[in-house]
């Protein structure tokens, strides 16, 4: 998913893969196939897709309790994520992570950090390693508007700034931390307004416009790789679904949801593709079919994969015994 | 063979590991400042002059941040030696230690490693409640962390080097009264043991305890400062004709259970001394382990000599009441032996 320059149709395919993956996961959850909660990313796909399109396989992505989109965009195989949701031994974490800890270090994404704000200092540390190793690598920390009020994020942004670390902090402001609205816990209009306090650039972007997200990510990553330090990107977006599977969404107005539903990142991208003549309805239908095949295969893989042994719980507490 | 304090031995270990492996670096507060302290207890003194300020990295006063940076750097291929000025500050960074460092390998199905070291000075030294606590039990309770507690200069060098080379997160507890820190950072009432430290490269394997004094009537387990109190108690008891065996576990996780069990099978009596407070403590765990695995070898109940269940008090008279001591260990042994 990451690497070479991607067309808008490529970005659309990634966003659609995330969307269809999660819709299917949600249906499978309702069928009782997935023994966990799910924090869905529906509506925010343009953020992960736009940012990860700029990253190399060896760059790092740190995610949250809502990680499926980041994982797919960074290149974790959908079948490995689905098998993890199914708690199968073939999952990306061998059944030891589950939905909230999806990741695969082979593509630069360690298990997602489901403690709100907890990944911000880790991202700084991974960026510090890239700086030591002079490998040109970048670390990206995705976090929500809720996490922006965690002390860990403050400490991390300051450390990243004073050491000019190659890290990009991407705040996905979806206007709600669980059910708490942004305006009740912020006395400012934008999370990015805090960036000047750390002496770093703060950039606000339409988080439902995948090309706009990619543009700001290109600049932030270039700045990071050049040794000029971190950027705080605030992507304004919206969850078109509940916080978790048990969320009846009674704290948001239907009018507000309708406004954002009209700004669905997939709809925006599809319209633009057609307006520019980069894709026809037939092309989009073909992508839809390709994505469906990927998801079907992922589900089949998860369904047919073996469960872990109960005693596998004893494995992987420590690596090696080198000392 | 050179004679060194524990602070000097730790410094030598860090220097040798940084010379040996470019992945190793130090990260902490006030550790490399030119003209500064070399950390709260002088362990990193002079290292920034040799290795530069990038590899002896001074952080803001940000315990969550520095711990998380160590976790992330370790995950990305470095070998950070982080430190906290006082063990009590580990509480500030507990999410990064207990949720991140300790769980990352497990949650990844063994594919991510976190080879970091976190050094932490413990011990009540007349600074009041928030620069005094012993947190061994807290950290030993976290699955996924290894925990070591060197009490001698030889072990300080060998265990720290082993911790740096381990592929897992290792907490290193050091006792303020054992450092032998000099100058303005010296401690009143310090024991400051000086010991032989080989110049050559060696490690003390993680997971191996040691018998510090052989005996046949009672086993006393002590670590850090309480190991010395146990030795002093054993000397007193010897004058009374009671033969005490003193065991220093050196590593707390993974524990050298067999060393303790073999001793208890021989002596039939066990006293566990700790500076941590009593309830749900480290000594309680040792006592439970022995009760489960060597109950029928016991000739007397197991005794704990722990700090009392209060915050560490400030006034010296109260602090002495709070803390374990050689006399309290002797009293505990007397009770087990049917004296008094």
XYZ file of C-alpha atoms in Angstrom:
663
model
C 0.000 0.000 0.000
C 2.879 2.319 0.750
C 5.882 3.219 -1.347
C 5.770 4.507 -4.917
C 3.592 7.415 -5.948
C -0.015 6.325 -6.043
C -2.850 7.514 -8.253
C -6.095 8.695 -6.731
C -7.610 5.409 -7.888
C -4.948 3.571 -5.848
C -5.823 5.650 -2.809
C -9.518 4.988 -3.425
C -8.816 1.252 -3.535
C -7.049 1.381 -0.170
C -9.860 3.394 1.403
C -12.429 1.020 -0.031
C -10.484 -1.970 1.300
C -10.578 -0.459 4.797
C -14.300 0.347 4.484
C -15.326 -3.069 3.179
C -13.049 -4.861 5.629
C -14.711 -3.133 8.545
C -18.257 -3.500 7.233
C -17.610 -7.217 6.887
C -15.948 -7.405 10.295
C -18.956 -5.672 11.804
C -21.348 -8.153 10.187
C -19.197 -11.063 11.354
C -19.171 -9.581 14.833
C -22.978 -9.541 14.779
C -22.864 -13.218 13.794
C -20.738 -13.906 16.847
C -17.620 -14.824 14.886
C -15.400 -12.180 16.488
C -14.908 -12.482 20.252
C -14.017 -8.861 20.993
C -15.291 -5.354 20.648
C -14.492 -3.422 17.497
C -13.618 0.243 17.217
C -14.412 0.986 13.601
C -12.674 3.573 11.448
C -15.565 4.115 9.055
C -15.507 7.712 7.841
C -11.845 8.350 8.646
C -10.253 6.210 5.915
C -8.757 9.170 4.061
C -6.458 10.017 6.985
C -4.660 6.674 7.273
C -4.623 6.241 3.504
C -3.300 9.695 2.705
C -0.566 9.599 5.314
C 0.592 6.015 4.747
C 0.764 6.615 0.988
C 3.790 8.772 1.714
C 5.562 6.231 3.922
C 8.064 3.531 3.086
C 7.657 -0.011 4.318
C 10.493 0.573 6.792
C 8.935 3.717 8.261
C 6.999 3.263 11.476
C 3.325 3.736 12.207
C 1.972 3.822 15.756
C -1.727 3.333 16.080
C -4.529 3.310 18.627
C -7.489 1.283 19.844
C -8.968 1.991 16.374
C -6.198 0.479 14.258
C -7.690 -1.479 11.335
C -7.438 1.418 8.912
C -3.862 2.287 9.823
C -2.877 -1.374 9.562
C -4.374 -1.894 6.105
C -2.979 1.408 4.843
C 0.505 0.553 6.147
C 0.430 -2.788 4.398
C -0.587 -5.348 7.001
C -2.365 -8.085 5.041
C -6.160 -7.933 5.503
C -6.232 -11.724 5.934
C -3.759 -11.470 8.833
C -5.863 -8.762 10.514
C -9.098 -10.701 9.983
C -7.513 -13.841 11.423
C -6.452 -11.779 14.437
C -10.024 -10.515 14.891
C -11.084 -14.169 14.815
C -8.449 -14.871 17.537
C -6.715 -17.385 15.289
C -3.103 -18.445 15.604
C -2.495 -17.205 12.052
C -3.442 -13.654 13.026
C -0.973 -10.781 12.765
C -0.372 -11.076 16.523
C -0.842 -14.873 16.695
C -4.102 -14.356 18.551
C -2.377 -12.413 21.348
C -3.453 -8.947 20.229
C -7.001 -8.799 18.959
C -8.690 -5.837 17.324
C -7.147 -3.155 19.527
C -3.563 -4.359 19.019
C -3.468 -5.109 15.303
C -0.054 -4.595 13.759
C 2.820 -6.321 12.019
C 6.334 -5.125 12.687
C 7.455 -6.624 9.352
C 5.738 -3.671 7.663
C 6.763 -1.150 10.315
C 3.684 -1.290 12.493
C 4.100 -2.676 16.010
C 0.994 -3.773 17.899
C -1.349 -0.824 18.177
C -1.274 0.980 21.534
C -4.764 0.993 23.023
C -3.919 3.237 25.967
C -5.082 6.651 24.798
C -2.063 8.864 24.095
C 0.362 6.057 24.968
C 1.891 5.775 21.518
C 3.104 9.380 21.315
C 6.314 8.960 23.348
C 6.958 5.576 21.727
C 6.802 7.226 18.313
C 9.328 9.785 19.537
C 11.568 6.922 20.652
C 11.310 5.126 17.317
C 12.122 8.398 15.577
C 15.070 8.841 17.941
C 16.297 5.405 16.829
C 15.969 6.457 13.173
C 18.035 9.551 13.966
C 20.733 7.487 15.706
C 20.789 4.997 12.859
C 20.796 7.745 10.194
C 18.497 5.576 8.079
C 16.194 8.343 6.884
C 13.265 6.699 8.604
C 10.172 8.444 9.881
C 7.747 7.504 12.638
C 4.087 8.513 12.505
C 1.869 8.637 15.570
C -1.854 8.549 14.894
C -4.025 9.668 17.790
C -7.462 11.148 18.379
C -8.706 14.454 19.700
C -9.279 12.758 23.044
C -5.633 11.714 23.259
C -4.498 15.274 22.627
C -5.367 16.037 26.256
C -3.156 13.245 27.637
C 0.054 14.285 29.381
C 1.981 11.682 27.404
C 1.224 13.560 24.177
C 2.450 16.831 25.661
C 5.710 15.280 26.869
C 6.260 13.557 23.526
C 5.613 16.636 21.382
C 8.042 18.663 23.453
C 10.779 16.026 23.316
C 10.292 15.527 19.579
C 10.536 19.281 19.079
C 13.670 19.923 21.145
C 15.515 17.025 19.485
C 14.168 17.717 15.964
C 13.053 14.110 15.690
C 11.825 12.636 12.388
C 8.287 12.075 13.597
C 4.871 13.211 12.409
C 2.012 13.511 14.862
C -1.347 13.061 13.156
C -4.328 14.003 15.275
C -7.528 12.611 13.801
C -10.054 15.019 15.225
C -13.362 13.200 14.778
C -15.047 15.621 17.192
C -15.729 13.037 19.903
C -13.588 11.267 22.475
C -15.935 8.307 22.939
C -19.125 10.352 23.645
C -17.453 13.548 24.862
C -17.597 16.341 22.317
C -14.501 18.294 21.371
C -15.878 21.655 22.509
C -16.510 20.454 26.055
C -12.857 19.478 26.650
C -10.980 22.081 24.597
C -10.916 25.829 25.157
C -9.439 26.332 21.683
C -10.836 25.703 18.225
C -8.141 23.427 16.889
C -5.714 20.859 18.300
C -3.145 22.222 15.834
C -3.285 25.562 17.652
C -1.077 23.954 20.283
C 1.792 23.368 17.852
C 3.325 26.843 18.208
C 3.658 26.202 21.939
C 6.162 23.478 21.054
C 7.827 25.543 18.373
C 6.703 23.214 15.592
C 4.373 23.628 12.599
C 0.700 22.887 13.137
C -1.260 22.054 10.006
C -5.022 21.693 9.664
C -6.312 19.569 6.821
C -9.643 18.240 5.593
C -9.354 14.703 6.856
C -11.997 13.464 4.436
C -10.014 14.537 1.381
C -7.391 11.879 0.800
C -5.342 13.963 -1.623
C -5.283 16.922 0.739
C -4.126 14.637 3.546
C -1.413 13.233 1.313
C -0.210 16.729 0.430
C 0.350 17.740 4.046
C 1.887 14.355 4.838
C 4.388 14.764 1.998
C 5.529 18.075 3.443
C 5.613 16.829 7.042
C 7.570 13.698 6.143
C 10.002 15.635 3.977
C 10.569 18.027 6.859
C 11.093 15.103 9.230
C 13.513 13.283 6.918
C 15.466 16.482 6.375
C 16.129 16.731 10.092
C 13.890 19.760 10.549
C 11.762 18.075 13.197
C 8.178 17.098 13.842
C 4.892 18.413 12.507
C 1.508 18.292 14.181
C -1.160 17.574 11.580
C -4.764 17.909 12.603
C -7.093 16.078 10.245
C -10.696 17.191 10.687
C -12.870 14.146 10.220
C -15.815 12.230 11.626
C -16.698 8.719 12.727
C -19.593 7.570 10.545
C -20.118 4.808 13.115
C -20.213 4.381 16.874
C -17.195 4.584 19.158
C -17.362 0.829 19.728
C -19.870 -1.943 19.066
C -21.980 -0.980 22.075
C -22.451 2.670 21.075
C -26.054 3.749 20.195
C -24.831 7.219 19.086
C -27.408 9.074 21.158
C -25.013 11.940 21.899
C -24.811 13.222 18.313
C -27.508 14.911 16.242
C -28.856 13.301 13.077
C -28.340 16.642 11.332
C -24.638 16.643 12.178
C -24.280 13.071 10.988
C -26.033 13.909 7.705
C -23.626 16.757 7.016
C -20.656 14.471 7.449
C -22.244 11.553 5.632
C -22.472 13.797 2.583
C -18.733 14.319 2.982
C -17.909 10.606 3.082
C -14.261 10.355 1.963
C -15.117 7.562 -0.469
C -17.854 9.649 -2.074
C -15.545 12.654 -2.401
C -12.805 10.555 -4.010
C -15.182 8.755 -6.368
C -16.722 12.019 -7.557
C -13.310 13.511 -8.159
C -12.123 10.477 -10.098
C -15.111 10.709 -12.395
C -14.935 14.497 -12.760
C -11.319 14.254 -13.802
C -11.994 11.363 -16.089
C -9.553 9.175 -14.163
C -12.144 6.480 -13.558
C -15.515 5.504 -14.957
C -18.361 3.834 -13.107
C -17.152 0.609 -14.684
C -13.656 1.187 -13.274
C -15.071 1.794 -9.816
C -17.189 -1.337 -10.083
C -14.075 -3.282 -11.017
C -12.234 -1.936 -7.948
C -15.254 -2.854 -5.848
C -15.063 -6.409 -7.152
C -11.316 -6.622 -6.563
C -11.708 -5.407 -3.012
C -14.551 -7.845 -2.401
C -12.304 -10.693 -3.518
C -9.602 -9.574 -1.061
C -12.095 -9.435 1.812
C -13.699 -12.755 0.856
C -10.286 -14.376 0.866
C -9.433 -12.771 4.220
C -12.608 -14.128 5.782
C -12.048 -17.590 4.299
C -8.497 -17.583 5.668
C -9.709 -16.559 9.114
C -12.547 -19.110 9.077
C -10.276 -21.997 8.168
C -7.316 -21.075 10.365
C -6.669 -23.045 13.555
C -7.255 -21.699 17.039
C -4.227 -21.245 19.266
C -3.644 -23.813 21.967
C -4.663 -22.690 25.444
C -1.078 -23.210 26.531
C 0.170 -20.826 23.851
C -0.684 -18.255 26.525
C 2.642 -19.200 28.100
C 4.646 -18.257 25.014
C 6.147 -14.894 24.021
C 6.354 -13.329 27.479
C 10.048 -12.795 26.780
C 12.090 -13.036 23.605
C 15.220 -15.170 23.503
C 17.363 -15.740 26.556
C 20.424 -13.946 25.297
C 21.994 -12.852 28.551
C 42.033 -6.232 40.942
C 40.573 -2.675 41.074
C 38.436 -1.796 44.092
C 35.302 0.174 43.292
C 32.105 1.521 44.739
C 28.797 0.465 43.196
C 28.403 3.857 41.483
C 31.835 3.401 39.907
C 31.076 -0.171 38.900
C 27.808 0.862 37.249
C 29.606 3.661 35.430
C 32.248 1.231 34.202
C 29.576 -1.164 32.980
C 27.830 1.597 31.039
C 31.129 2.804 29.583
C 32.143 -0.684 28.465
C 28.755 -1.422 26.933
C 28.689 1.907 25.080
C 32.201 1.241 23.755
C 31.234 -2.295 22.731
C 27.888 -1.591 21.102
C 26.926 1.594 19.213
C 23.239 0.799 19.833
C 23.663 1.491 23.547
C 22.871 4.986 24.797
C 21.822 6.628 28.057
C 18.635 8.644 28.442
C 17.491 10.409 31.593
C 17.232 13.621 33.560
C 20.425 15.526 34.508
C 22.644 12.649 33.381
C 25.018 14.355 30.970
C 24.865 18.056 31.695
C 28.309 19.607 31.498
C 29.136 20.720 35.008
C 26.109 18.769 36.278
C 25.587 15.854 38.638
C 26.016 12.823 36.370
C 22.550 11.679 37.351
C 21.069 11.914 40.821
C 23.823 9.668 42.256
C 26.813 10.349 39.950
C 26.562 7.073 38.033
C 26.813 8.732 34.596
C 29.380 11.326 35.654
C 31.861 12.021 32.862
C 30.181 9.787 30.291
C 28.911 12.666 28.136
C 32.493 13.924 27.869
C 33.541 10.595 26.378
C 30.466 9.769 24.296
C 28.877 13.160 23.622
C 25.505 14.544 24.539
C 23.639 12.594 21.858
C 24.515 9.260 23.484
C 24.168 10.572 27.026
C 20.876 12.259 26.370
C 19.442 14.706 28.875
C 15.669 14.851 28.767
C 13.158 17.388 29.992
C 11.567 16.540 33.337
C 9.196 14.207 31.528
C 9.113 10.744 33.021
C 6.369 9.442 30.722
C 8.205 10.868 27.749
C 11.622 9.513 28.587
C 10.287 6.065 29.411
C 8.249 5.979 26.216
C 11.213 7.184 24.198
C 13.264 4.334 25.647
C 10.509 1.850 24.770
C 10.252 3.132 21.207
C 13.999 3.349 20.643
C 14.383 -0.213 21.919
C 11.607 -1.438 19.623
C 13.420 0.199 16.701
C 16.775 -1.470 17.321
C 18.546 0.593 19.966
C 19.637 -0.475 23.471
C 18.666 2.404 25.773
C 19.827 2.602 29.376
C 17.197 4.863 30.879
C 17.208 6.037 34.426
C 14.907 7.716 36.832
C 16.303 10.003 39.517
C 14.365 8.332 42.322
C 12.503 5.049 42.169
C 9.313 6.745 43.324
C 9.144 8.441 39.920
C 8.557 5.075 38.269
C 4.931 5.620 39.245
C 4.837 8.591 36.832
C 5.866 6.365 33.927
C 3.936 3.271 34.907
C 1.872 3.076 31.699
C 4.990 2.989 29.572
C 6.551 0.275 31.734
C 3.581 -1.906 32.616
C 1.366 -1.497 29.528
C 3.892 -0.810 26.788
C 7.372 -2.194 27.540
C 6.085 -5.261 29.345
C 3.303 -6.213 26.932
C 4.689 -5.354 23.495
C 6.530 -8.636 22.937
C 3.571 -10.661 24.141
C 0.934 -8.743 22.167
C 3.021 -9.068 19.008
C 3.224 -12.826 19.304
C 6.945 -12.601 20.022
C 7.860 -10.560 16.953
C 8.694 -7.256 18.686
C 11.455 -6.977 21.276
C 11.989 -4.177 23.793
C 15.637 -4.438 24.898
C 15.660 -1.522 27.320
C 17.098 -0.992 30.767
C 15.466 1.210 33.397
C 17.666 2.004 36.388
C 15.977 3.177 39.584
C 17.461 4.184 42.965
C 15.435 2.993 45.942
C 15.748 3.204 49.708
C 14.593 5.475 52.475
C 17.263 8.095 53.169
C 15.733 10.939 55.145
C 14.122 12.626 52.179
C 10.513 12.094 53.241
C 7.866 9.957 51.599
C 8.286 10.684 47.886
C 11.995 10.057 47.426
C 12.226 6.909 49.496
C 9.986 4.053 48.512
C 11.174 0.605 47.513
C 9.102 -0.520 44.536
C 10.369 -4.023 43.966
C 7.002 -5.662 44.522
C 5.258 -3.327 42.088
C 7.659 -4.130 39.294
C 7.973 -7.839 40.062
C 4.192 -8.054 39.738
C 4.288 -6.996 36.071
C 4.566 -9.996 33.736
C 7.031 -9.202 30.968
C 9.560 -7.247 33.010
C 12.795 -8.685 34.348
C 14.002 -7.190 37.637
C 17.506 -7.209 39.092
C 18.877 -5.766 42.344
C 22.672 -5.738 42.634
C 24.052 -5.327 46.166
C 27.798 -5.472 45.440
C 30.112 -3.657 43.063
C 30.940 -6.924 41.284
C 27.260 -7.688 40.735
C 26.493 -4.088 39.780
C 28.837 -4.265 36.812
C 27.933 -7.808 35.841
C 24.181 -7.496 36.176
C 23.970 -4.147 34.405
C 25.940 -5.544 31.473
C 23.677 -8.579 31.397
C 20.640 -6.286 31.466
C 21.930 -4.240 28.523
C 22.504 -7.411 26.498
C 19.136 -8.937 27.372
C 16.519 -8.682 24.618
C 13.782 -7.808 27.122
C 12.981 -4.851 29.374
C 14.994 -5.045 32.585
C 14.451 -2.912 35.680
C 17.638 -2.382 37.701
C 17.049 -1.427 41.336
C 19.970 0.262 43.048
C 20.086 1.294 46.727
C 20.983 4.877 47.553
C 22.970 3.898 50.645
C 25.079 1.418 48.688
C 26.243 3.616 45.784
C 29.267 5.117 47.483
C 28.565 8.344 45.592
C 31.197 10.951 46.345
C 31.291 14.699 46.825
C 28.073 16.674 47.072
C 26.040 13.602 46.118
C 27.334 11.414 48.948
C 24.745 10.052 51.362
C 24.696 10.416 55.139
C 24.774 7.064 56.863
C 25.705 5.234 53.679
C 27.147 1.740 53.845
C 28.943 2.303 50.539
C 30.526 -1.098 50.088
C 33.679 -1.145 48.002
C 34.504 -4.370 46.261
C 36.746 -5.995 43.717
C 35.613 -5.433 40.153
C 37.478 -7.207 37.359
C 38.668 -4.974 34.550
C 37.760 -7.546 31.951
C 34.354 -8.103 30.382
C 32.031 -10.350 32.392
C 28.359 -10.655 33.167
C 26.449 -11.900 36.174
C 23.700 -14.021 34.615
C 20.164 -12.767 35.150
C 18.277 -15.326 37.223
C 21.137 -16.561 39.409
C 21.244 -15.855 43.149
C 24.184 -16.423 45.470
C 24.805 -17.729 48.970
C 26.588 -14.877 50.775
C 27.197 -16.825 54.000
C 26.692 -20.492 54.640
C 24.779 -21.691 57.674
C 22.650 -24.554 58.960
C 19.991 -23.263 61.404
C 18.077 -20.602 59.499
C 17.949 -19.114 55.995
C 17.825 -15.318 55.719
C 16.965 -13.910 52.293
C 17.903 -10.291 51.764
C 18.607 -8.045 48.791
C 20.196 -4.628 48.331
C 20.648 -3.039 51.787
C 18.810 -5.800 53.628
C 21.407 -8.284 52.383
C 24.002 -6.411 54.459
C 21.608 -6.262 57.398
C 21.176 -10.024 57.057
C 24.945 -10.501 57.097
C 25.254 -8.326 60.209
C 22.442 -10.273 61.847
C 24.148 -13.548 60.952
C 27.330 -12.332 62.650
C 25.408 -11.482 65.833
C 23.592 -14.804 65.737
C 26.854 -16.689 65.268
C 28.081 -15.296 68.566
C 25.022 -16.904 70.139
C 25.710 -20.200 68.450
C 23.025 -19.822 65.778
C 24.222 -20.577 62.256
C 22.450 -18.428 59.652
C 22.690 -18.848 55.898
C 22.334 -15.597 53.945
C 21.012 -15.658 50.409
C 21.128 -12.725 48.006
C 18.758 -13.474 45.092
C 20.391 -10.694 42.997
C 17.704 -11.189 40.339
C 14.098 -10.859 41.471
C 12.498 -11.820 38.125
C 13.145 -14.523 37.102
C 13.796 -15.703 40.644
C 16.407 -18.341 41.475
C 13.823 -20.369 43.392
C 15.933 -23.494 43.650
C 18.708 -21.686 45.534
C 16.245 -20.551 48.201
C 14.427 -23.885 48.351
C 17.663 -25.863 48.684
C 18.709 -23.656 51.582
C 15.362 -23.958 53.359
C 15.395 -27.737 52.928
C 18.731 -27.656 54.745
C 17.970 -25.175 57.523
C 14.226 -25.683 58.040
C 13.688 -22.013 58.847
C 13.195 -18.898 56.711
C 13.329 -15.169 57.354
C 12.805 -12.820 54.404
C 14.001 -9.235 54.805
C 12.936 -6.389 52.536
C 12.776 -2.625 52.579
C 9.525 -2.657 50.608
C 6.455 -2.473 52.851
C 4.803 -5.626 54.050
C 1.356 -6.164 52.551
C 1.237 -7.990 49.197
C 4.990 -7.535 49.133
C 8.022 -9.271 47.715
C 8.756 -11.120 50.945
C 5.164 -12.357 50.952
C 5.769 -13.883 47.528
C 8.963 -15.608 48.668
C 7.144 -16.908 51.740
C 4.267 -18.221 49.638
C 6.630 -19.899 47.203
C 8.474 -21.674 50.017
C 5.213 -22.624 51.743
C 3.991 -24.188 48.509
C 7.166 -25.963 47.534
C 9.038 -26.768 50.761
C 6.381 -26.736 53.487
C 7.315 -30.118 54.920
C 10.924 -29.050 55.398
C 9.921 -26.151 57.645
C 10.458 -26.448 61.403
C 8.941 -23.042 62.162
C 6.650 -20.452 60.579
C 8.149 -18.224 57.905
C 8.976 -14.727 59.145
C 9.002 -11.452 57.234
C 11.026 -8.406 58.222
C 9.554 -5.623 56.112
C 8.915 -1.922 56.325
C 5.605 -1.105 57.947
C 2.543 -0.335 55.834
C 2.867 3.438 55.854
C 4.564 5.857 53.480
C 8.230 6.252 54.400
C 8.236 8.774 57.269
C 10.672 11.661 57.498
C 11.749 12.049 61.141
C 14.794 9.836 61.707
C 13.221 8.215 64.764
C 10.136 7.283 62.767
C 12.142 6.269 59.724
C 14.157 3.848 61.846
C 10.925 2.436 63.220
C 9.602 2.037 59.659
C 12.655 0.305 58.189
C 14.037 -3.192 58.597
C 17.377 -3.524 60.410
C 19.896 -6.129 61.498
C 18.407 -6.061 65.006
C 14.915 -6.710 63.657
C 16.227 -9.652 61.647
C 17.951 -11.034 64.787
C 14.677 -10.666 66.693
C 12.804 -12.524 63.970
C 15.312 -15.370 64.073
C 15.082 -15.535 67.856
C 11.342 -16.019 67.610
C 11.741 -18.823 65.080
C 14.339 -20.485 67.299
C 12.086 -20.303 70.347
C 14.176 -17.660 72.128
C 12.619 -14.708 74.028
